[in-house]
């Protein structure tokens, strides 16, 4: 790399290239790359047969299932709630709109453990909402619904904040044209508006889903953490560590890492699509 | 009511009202209720119990430890963020796109996986474990481990805010300063810093919030040693598991207040940057 950089260096006007790039590379290598490499090396050391045995053990499969199902429920909810919030915040004027907008950042700013603690107490049988739900036979705490609730809380801003800017930039001309041609509001939304925000909406949902799969802090409080029932994959990895079963923890962590990277790729593709859409 | 024109007024006021109503109701239920409930439960047994909970030595220690971690991590993250933004926005070099992707990695990795990565590297059975033990260095279950994981989790925060701004602003002003004979430090403090200060502050605020609130990654590497490696979010969990709900909510209220401050600062900075 030094040989390739040398001829360009003469053209550089601004100072600090070596210092800034050196600092950046040092930080990224020590803080991010080497630790991630340690996990991958550990995974390679386990060997395919043992890796498969760990990952396909009934308890691990149950944990992956619980995590995926709960994340799917949370994402479907956020897809609708997030879209509604983005729509309301961009399209309508009403008192308290700025507060409502700021509230959408609460899940980003509030530590996940605090969110988990509060949601658990709120939805337990003596909490404000739980006291009202339990008599109807609906339990949230210590069920998969609780896990989905915690995931939905922590990941909803991803949908709102991805869709919102696209909705703001939308050209009103198409809608006006459709309206003058006599299209109903519902038709305008489904035929004109929705296709334009679809890529961004899907990208937001993908990020929210990825975030839900990796969420830990909020869930450990509300899940009850019963093996085979309400134990999420991240927690099972954590338990394996506490048992000093580093192979078990590494294998589960690698599966989660794989999911995260695939979803990152998908959301990057979707965002590129969204960018093309906006450029067109 | 006007005659039915192009816009069907009756319909167009009904739908917004219903949508706004549903949006507000859901937000009250999902976002506002948990927020209010924290304070309601923290003060459930009165001010004196609340004060006593906060004054408890273990809670005071947790607040202190969390502050120390933030005070180490945030300045380092600012330095890294500026360095990364300067390198990527002001120079062209091979692998620039790759570098930006690498900075963003922590966003897509669950903190608990980050914690596991660090344990596999620095833990007793980890790659560097034997060497660390031979030299009597304790990284895991101690402050260095907590700081390192927090650095991992917060890595993109400042860079992500400063980089796009510096790219958008271009380097003409800095180049002009060079031709006028300014030194590197003068260019940075007199030209670059004033231009990026709000984005920098914004990134630093978000980084602080994340550093203070980190739970998953820290819980892997801290070992939860009471009065030693227990950060404030971990302390909330500890009190909750001790069935001391009021204590847990009191500790959580400190973190919630901080989150509210972050939201206010964020809103103010966004208006400022918008102008």
Short mmCIF file of C-alpha atoms in Angstrom, two decimals, chain B residues 41-229:
data_model
loop_
_atom_site.label_atom_id
_atom_site.label_comp_id
_atom_site.label_asym_id
_atom_site.label_seq_id
_atom_site.Cartn_x
_atom_site.Cartn_y
_atom_site.Cartn_z
CA UNK B 41 -41.94 3.44 40.57
CA UNK B 42 -38.69 5.12 41.62
CA UNK B 43 -40.64 7.53 43.84
CA UNK B 44 -43.28 4.95 44.85
CA UNK B 45 -41.97 4.84 48.43
CA UNK B 46 -41.33 8.56 48.70
CA UNK B 47 -38.46 10.95 48.29
CA UNK B 48 -36.52 9.69 51.27
CA UNK B 49 -36.42 6.11 50.08
CA UNK B 50 -35.46 7.38 46.62
CA UNK B 51 -32.59 9.43 48.05
CA UNK B 52 -31.50 6.53 50.24
CA UNK B 53 -31.50 4.21 47.20
CA UNK B 54 -29.33 6.59 45.24
CA UNK B 55 -26.98 7.15 48.17
CA UNK B 56 -26.43 3.42 48.64
CA UNK B 57 -22.67 2.78 48.30
CA UNK B 58 -23.16 0.14 45.58
CA UNK B 59 -25.29 2.53 43.51
CA UNK B 60 -22.86 5.41 44.04
CA UNK B 61 -20.03 3.15 42.94
CA UNK B 62 -21.95 2.07 39.84
CA UNK B 63 -22.61 5.70 38.90
CA UNK B 64 -18.93 6.49 39.45
CA UNK B 65 -17.72 3.53 37.36
CA UNK B 66 -20.10 4.34 34.52
CA UNK B 67 -18.89 7.96 34.54
CA UNK B 68 -15.25 6.84 34.46
CA UNK B 69 -15.95 4.55 31.48
CA UNK B 70 -17.71 7.39 29.63
CA UNK B 71 -14.92 9.84 30.46
CA UNK B 72 -12.36 7.48 28.94
CA UNK B 73 -14.38 6.28 25.96
CA UNK B 74 -15.98 9.51 24.71
CA UNK B 75 -12.73 11.54 24.24
CA UNK B 76 -11.10 8.56 22.52
CA UNK B 77 -14.13 8.20 20.28
CA UNK B 78 -14.02 11.92 19.42
CA UNK B 79 -10.33 11.64 18.50
CA UNK B 80 -11.01 8.54 16.41
CA UNK B 81 -14.06 10.09 14.76
CA UNK B 82 -12.16 13.22 13.75
CA UNK B 83 -9.16 11.22 12.52
CA UNK B 84 -11.37 8.89 10.49
CA UNK B 85 -13.40 11.74 9.01
CA UNK B 86 -10.23 13.70 8.17
CA UNK B 87 -8.59 10.70 6.49
CA UNK B 88 -11.66 9.65 4.51
CA UNK B 89 -13.05 13.08 3.59
CA UNK B 90 -9.78 14.86 2.78
CA UNK B 91 -7.68 12.20 1.01
CA UNK B 92 -8.13 9.58 -1.66
CA UNK B 93 -6.47 6.23 -1.05
CA UNK B 94 -6.93 2.58 -1.83
CA UNK B 95 -9.51 0.85 0.39
CA UNK B 96 -11.33 4.02 1.43
CA UNK B 97 -14.77 2.47 0.95
CA UNK B 98 -13.67 -0.61 2.87
CA UNK B 99 -12.55 1.60 5.74
CA UNK B 100 -15.97 3.27 5.96
CA UNK B 101 -17.63 -0.16 6.03
CA UNK B 102 -15.24 -1.29 8.78
CA UNK B 103 -16.16 1.74 10.92
CA UNK B 104 -19.84 0.79 10.60
CA UNK B 105 -19.34 -2.87 11.61
CA UNK B 106 -20.24 -2.35 15.30
CA UNK B 107 -23.68 -1.08 14.27
CA UNK B 108 -24.66 -4.40 12.82
CA UNK B 109 -23.07 -6.62 15.45
CA UNK B 110 -25.02 -7.38 18.60
CA UNK B 111 -23.17 -6.04 21.68
CA UNK B 112 -23.37 -9.49 23.24
CA UNK B 113 -21.36 -10.86 20.30
CA UNK B 114 -18.86 -8.03 20.80
CA UNK B 115 -18.51 -9.10 24.42
CA UNK B 116 -17.94 -12.72 23.37
CA UNK B 117 -15.29 -11.60 20.84
CA UNK B 118 -13.40 -9.79 23.61
CA UNK B 119 -13.67 -12.70 26.00
CA UNK B 120 -12.29 -15.06 23.34
CA UNK B 121 -9.36 -12.69 22.86
CA UNK B 122 -8.50 -11.52 26.37
CA UNK B 123 -10.19 -14.12 28.58
CA UNK B 124 -8.34 -16.79 30.50
CA UNK B 125 -8.95 -19.36 27.75
CA UNK B 126 -8.60 -16.67 25.09
CA UNK B 127 -5.90 -16.17 22.50
CA UNK B 128 -3.99 -13.59 24.56
CA UNK B 129 -5.05 -15.15 27.88
CA UNK B 130 -1.84 -17.05 28.72
CA UNK B 131 0.34 -14.06 27.88
CA UNK B 132 -1.81 -11.68 29.92
CA UNK B 133 -1.71 -14.05 32.89
CA UNK B 134 2.07 -14.48 32.63
CA UNK B 135 2.41 -10.69 32.80
CA UNK B 136 -0.22 -10.37 35.52
CA UNK B 137 -2.47 -8.14 33.39
CA UNK B 138 -6.20 -8.25 34.09
CA UNK B 139 -8.33 -7.12 31.14
CA UNK B 140 -11.50 -9.18 31.50
CA UNK B 141 -13.72 -8.69 34.55
CA UNK B 142 -11.98 -5.36 35.14
CA UNK B 143 -12.14 -1.75 33.94
CA UNK B 144 -10.01 -2.27 30.77
CA UNK B 145 -12.43 -4.89 29.45
CA UNK B 146 -15.45 -2.68 30.08
CA UNK B 147 -13.72 0.26 28.37
CA UNK B 148 -12.66 -1.85 25.36
CA UNK B 149 -16.12 -3.29 24.73
CA UNK B 150 -17.67 0.16 25.11
CA UNK B 151 -15.14 1.49 22.59
CA UNK B 152 -16.22 -1.26 20.17
CA UNK B 153 -19.92 -0.55 20.58
CA UNK B 154 -19.58 3.25 20.26
CA UNK B 155 -16.92 3.30 17.51
CA UNK B 156 -19.08 4.68 14.64
CA UNK B 157 -20.91 7.41 16.58
CA UNK B 158 -18.73 10.53 16.07
CA UNK B 159 -17.31 9.46 12.70
CA UNK B 160 -20.79 8.88 11.28
CA UNK B 161 -21.90 12.44 12.14
CA UNK B 162 -18.69 14.29 11.17
CA UNK B 163 -17.73 12.39 8.01
CA UNK B 164 -20.74 13.20 5.79
CA UNK B 165 -20.56 16.86 6.84
CA UNK B 166 -16.86 17.14 6.01
CA UNK B 167 -17.46 15.43 2.68
CA UNK B 168 -20.28 17.84 1.87
CA UNK B 169 -18.27 20.91 2.87
CA UNK B 170 -15.28 20.05 0.71
CA UNK B 171 -11.70 21.07 1.39
CA UNK B 172 -11.43 24.49 -0.32
CA UNK B 173 -11.29 26.45 2.93
CA UNK B 174 -8.59 24.23 4.39
CA UNK B 175 -6.59 24.35 1.16
CA UNK B 176 -6.82 28.14 1.20
CA UNK B 177 -5.47 28.11 4.77
CA UNK B 178 -2.52 25.97 3.60
CA UNK B 179 -1.62 28.42 0.87
CA UNK B 180 -1.75 31.21 3.45
CA UNK B 181 0.89 29.32 5.43
CA UNK B 182 -1.24 27.91 8.28
CA UNK B 183 0.09 24.90 10.17
CA UNK B 184 -1.86 21.65 10.41
CA UNK B 185 -3.02 22.43 13.94
CA UNK B 186 -4.05 25.96 12.97
CA UNK B 187 -6.08 24.65 10.04
CA UNK B 188 -7.83 22.17 12.26
CA UNK B 189 -8.66 24.52 15.15
CA UNK B 190 -9.43 27.66 13.10
CA UNK B 191 -11.07 26.24 9.97
CA UNK B 192 -12.22 22.65 10.35
CA UNK B 193 -13.36 22.60 13.97
CA UNK B 194 -15.69 25.66 13.73
CA UNK B 195 -17.29 24.07 10.66
CA UNK B 196 -17.94 20.68 12.23
CA UNK B 197 -18.56 21.68 15.87
CA UNK B 198 -22.30 20.97 15.96
CA UNK B 199 -22.00 17.62 14.22
CA UNK B 200 -19.10 16.79 16.53
CA UNK B 201 -21.08 17.72 19.63
CA UNK B 202 -24.08 15.78 18.36
CA UNK B 203 -21.98 12.67 17.77
CA UNK B 204 -20.32 13.05 21.16
CA UNK B 205 -23.71 13.31 22.88
CA UNK B 206 -25.01 10.17 21.15
CA UNK B 207 -21.73 8.41 21.98
CA UNK B 208 -22.06 9.38 25.65
CA UNK B 209 -25.62 8.06 25.81
CA UNK B 210 -24.56 4.76 24.26
CA UNK B 211 -21.44 4.45 26.44
CA UNK B 212 -23.41 5.07 29.61
CA UNK B 213 -26.25 2.74 28.69
CA UNK B 214 -24.31 -0.20 27.25
CA UNK B 215 -25.52 -3.46 28.80
CA UNK B 216 -25.08 -6.62 26.71
CA UNK B 217 -21.42 -6.27 25.83
CA UNK B 218 -20.44 -5.02 29.26
CA UNK B 219 -22.35 -7.78 31.03
CA UNK B 220 -20.19 -10.37 29.23
CA UNK B 221 -16.85 -8.82 30.14
CA UNK B 222 -17.53 -7.24 33.53
CA UNK B 223 -18.20 -10.34 35.61
CA UNK B 224 -20.75 -8.28 37.59
CA UNK B 225 -18.56 -7.95 40.66
CA UNK B 226 -20.57 -5.90 43.13
CA UNK B 227 -18.86 -2.66 44.10
CA UNK B 228 -16.09 -3.32 41.58
CA UNK B 229 -17.10 -3.92 37.98
#
